[in-house]
CSV table of C-alpha atoms in Angstrom, one decimal:
chain,number,residue,atom,x,y,z
A,1,GLY,CA,115.9,113.7,84.2
A,2,TYR,CA,112.2,114.4,84.4
A,3,VAL,CA,109.9,115.8,81.7
A,4,ILE,CA,106.9,117.9,82.7
A,5,PRO,CA,104.0,117.6,80.2
A,6,THR,CA,103.2,120.9,78.3
A,7,THR,CA,99.6,120.6,79.5
A,8,ALA,CA,100.7,120.7,83.1
A,9,VAL,CA,102.9,123.8,82.5
A,10,LYS,CA,100.1,125.6,80.6
A,11,ARG,CA,97.7,124.7,83.4
A,12,PHE,CA,100.1,126.0,86.1
A,13,LEU,CA,100.7,129.3,84.2
A,14,THR,CA,97.0,129.9,83.7
A,15,ASP,CA,96.3,129.0,87.4
A,16,ILE,CA,98.9,131.4,88.8
A,17,GLN,CA,97.8,134.5,86.7
A,18,ASP,CA,95.9,135.9,89.7
A,19,GLY,CA,99.0,135.7,91.8
A,20,LYS,CA,97.9,132.5,93.8
A,21,TYR,CA,98.3,128.9,92.9
A,22,HIS,CA,95.1,127.0,93.7
A,23,GLY,CA,96.2,123.5,93.0
A,24,TYR,CA,94.6,120.6,91.1
A,25,VAL,CA,90.9,119.9,91.3
A,26,GLU,CA,89.7,116.4,92.1
A,27,LEU,CA,86.5,114.5,91.6
A,28,GLY,CA,87.2,112.1,94.5
A,29,ILE,CA,85.3,109.2,93.0
A,30,VAL,CA,86.0,105.5,93.2
A,31,TRP,CA,84.9,103.8,89.9
A,32,LEU,CA,85.0,100.4,88.3
A,33,PRO,CA,86.1,100.0,84.7
A,34,ASN,CA,84.7,97.3,82.3
A,35,ILE,CA,81.9,96.3,84.7
A,36,LEU,CA,79.4,96.6,81.8
A,37,ARG,CA,80.8,93.6,80.0
A,38,ASN,CA,78.6,91.6,82.5
A,39,GLN,CA,75.1,91.4,81.1
A,40,GLY,CA,73.7,90.6,84.6
A,41,MET,CA,75.2,93.9,85.9
A,42,LYS,CA,73.6,95.8,83.0
A,43,LYS,CA,70.3,94.3,84.0
A,44,TRP,CA,70.8,95.2,87.6
A,45,ILE,CA,71.7,98.8,86.7
A,46,ASN,CA,68.6,98.8,84.4
A,47,ILE,CA,70.4,99.9,81.2
A,48,GLY,CA,70.4,98.7,77.6
A,49,SER,CA,72.8,96.1,76.3
A,50,GLU,CA,74.7,98.6,74.1
A,51,GLN,CA,75.2,101.2,76.9
A,52,LYS,CA,78.8,102.1,77.8
A,53,GLY,CA,80.4,104.0,80.7
A,54,ILE,CA,81.9,103.7,84.2
A,55,PHE,CA,80.2,102.5,87.4
A,56,LEU,CA,80.6,104.7,90.5
A,57,MET,CA,81.3,102.8,93.7
A,58,ASP,CA,82.1,105.4,96.4
A,59,PHE,CA,83.4,108.9,97.0
A,60,LEU,CA,86.4,110.4,98.9
A,61,ASN,CA,85.4,112.6,101.8
A,62,ASN,CA,87.4,115.7,100.8
A,63,VAL,CA,85.3,116.8,97.8
A,64,ASP,CA,81.7,117.6,97.2
A,65,THR,CA,81.1,115.3,94.2
A,66,HIS,CA,78.8,113.1,96.4
A,67,LYS,CA,76.3,115.9,96.5
A,68,HIS,CA,75.6,115.5,92.8
A,69,LEU,CA,76.5,111.9,91.9
A,70,LYS,CA,75.6,108.8,93.8
A,71,PRO,CA,77.0,105.3,94.3
A,72,HIS,CA,75.8,103.0,91.5
A,73,ASP,CA,75.5,105.8,89.0
A,74,LEU,CA,76.6,104.9,85.5
A,75,ILE,CA,78.6,107.8,84.0
A,76,THR,CA,78.3,107.8,80.2
A,77,HIS,CA,79.7,111.2,79.2
A,78,ILE,CA,82.0,113.9,80.5
A,79,ASP,CA,81.8,117.3,78.9
A,80,GLY,CA,80.0,115.7,75.9
A,81,TYR,CA,82.7,113.0,75.3
A,82,PRO,CA,81.3,109.5,75.5
A,83,ILE,CA,83.1,107.3,78.1
A,84,ALA,CA,84.0,103.8,77.0
A,85,ASN,CA,83.7,100.9,79.4
A,86,ASP,CA,87.4,101.1,80.2
A,87,GLY,CA,87.1,104.8,81.2
A,88,SER,CA,88.7,106.1,78.0
A,89,ILE,CA,87.4,108.9,75.8
A,90,LYS,CA,88.3,110.1,72.3
A,91,TYR,CA,89.5,113.6,72.7
A,92,LYS,CA,89.3,116.5,70.2
A,93,ASN,CA,92.4,115.5,68.3
A,94,GLY,CA,91.3,111.9,68.1
A,95,SER,CA,93.7,110.7,70.8
A,96,SER,CA,92.5,108.3,73.4
A,97,MET,CA,92.9,109.1,77.0
A,98,ARG,CA,91.3,108.4,80.4
A,99,PHE,CA,88.1,110.5,81.2
A,100,ASP,CA,89.7,112.0,84.3
A,101,GLU,CA,92.2,113.8,82.2
A,102,ILE,CA,89.4,116.2,81.4
A,103,ILE,CA,89.3,117.0,85.2
A,104,GLU,CA,93.1,117.4,85.3
A,105,ARG,CA,92.9,120.2,82.8
A,106,LYS,CA,90.3,122.2,84.7
A,107,LEU,CA,91.0,125.0,87.1
A,108,SER,CA,89.5,125.7,90.5
A,109,GLY,CA,85.9,126.9,90.0
A,110,ASN,CA,85.6,125.5,86.5
A,111,GLN,CA,82.6,123.2,85.8
A,112,VAL,CA,82.3,119.8,84.3
A,113,MET,CA,79.1,118.3,82.8
A,114,PHE,CA,78.3,114.6,83.5
A,115,GLN,CA,75.7,112.6,81.8
A,116,GLY,CA,74.7,109.2,83.0
A,117,VAL,CA,72.1,106.7,84.2
A,118,ARG,CA,70.7,106.4,87.8
A,119,LYS,CA,68.2,103.7,88.6
A,120,GLY,CA,67.3,103.3,84.9
A,121,LYS,CA,66.7,107.0,84.3
A,122,LYS,CA,69.1,109.4,82.3
A,123,PHE,CA,70.5,112.4,84.1
A,124,SER,CA,72.8,115.4,83.5
A,125,LYS,CA,74.7,117.1,86.3
A,126,GLN,CA,77.0,120.1,86.1
A,127,ILE,CA,79.5,120.1,88.9
A,128,SER,CA,81.9,122.9,90.0
A,129,LEU,CA,85.3,121.6,90.7
A,130,TYR,CA,87.6,122.6,93.6
A,131,PRO,CA,90.8,121.3,95.2
A,132,PRO,CA,90.3,119.0,98.2
A,133,ARG,CA,89.2,120.8,101.3
A,134,PHE,CA,92.1,119.6,103.5
A,135,SER,CA,95.7,119.0,102.5
A,136,LEU,CA,96.5,115.4,102.0
A,137,LYS,CA,99.5,115.0,104.4
A,138,GLN,CA,101.0,112.0,102.5
A,139,ARG,CA,101.2,114.1,99.3
A,140,ASN,CA,103.1,116.9,101.0
A,141,THR,CA,105.5,114.9,103.2
A,142,TYR,CA,108.9,114.3,101.8
A,143,GLY,CA,112.0,112.8,103.2
A,144,GLN,CA,110.1,111.1,106.1
A,145,ARG,CA,109.0,107.6,106.4
A,146,PRO,CA,105.3,107.0,107.0
A,147,ARG,CA,104.5,106.3,110.7
A,148,TYR,CA,102.8,102.9,111.2
A,149,PHE,CA,103.1,99.8,113.3
A,150,ILE,CA,102.3,96.2,112.1
A,151,PHE,CA,101.3,93.6,114.6
A,152,ALA,CA,99.7,90.2,113.9
A,153,GLY,CA,98.9,91.2,110.3
A,154,MET,CA,97.1,94.5,111.3
A,155,VAL,CA,98.4,97.9,110.4
A,156,PHE,CA,98.1,100.7,113.0
A,157,VAL,CA,98.3,104.3,112.0
A,158,SER,CA,97.8,107.6,113.8
A,159,LEU,CA,94.2,108.7,114.2
A,160,THR,CA,93.7,111.9,112.3
A,161,LYS,CA,90.8,114.2,111.5
A,162,GLY,CA,90.7,112.9,108.0
A,163,TYR,CA,90.2,109.3,109.2
A,164,LEU,CA,87.5,110.5,111.6
A,165,ASN,CA,85.7,112.4,108.9
A,166,THR,CA,85.8,109.4,106.6
A,167,LEU,CA,84.2,107.2,109.3
A,168,LYS,CA,81.6,109.9,110.1
A,169,ARG,CA,80.5,110.2,106.5
A,170,ARG,CA,80.7,106.5,105.5
A,171,TYR,CA,79.1,104.9,108.5
A,172,ASN,CA,77.1,107.8,110.1
A,173,LEU,CA,78.6,107.0,113.5
A,174,TRP,CA,77.9,110.3,115.2
A,175,ASP,CA,76.6,113.8,114.6
């Protein structure tokens, strides 16, 4: 059997009240936990020795988070909750959970407040959350094997619009 958490059921029932299911929102961030254990890294980011948080590395191309947050930002709080170096927060009831669980509980159009440090200066950013702009094919494909070919240690996959958009944004290859 499979148990669906009550938070997921409540979220679904709230989301569908307008007659349409909008899906889960995503931040689309790539982050590193525990990087602030390294004093040299703290010096490079230009933060105090007692500062805690998560270090942003990159962004996925299907969300707009990159318009507000930047690579090498240190995120210290989410909706007022301090983020530990391992990415955990202490929630209202005192339970410990990953910071992105706050995002999981949000609906399309809800906002989240981030506080952090960028190049030694503190910042606050309020971001509206939405589901990814394009459907992620791998999430919605069931009963089919993924199509790929391995030759000489390289993996070849079909060229898709998603891959092209990633290349365009990451490497500025063409306009």
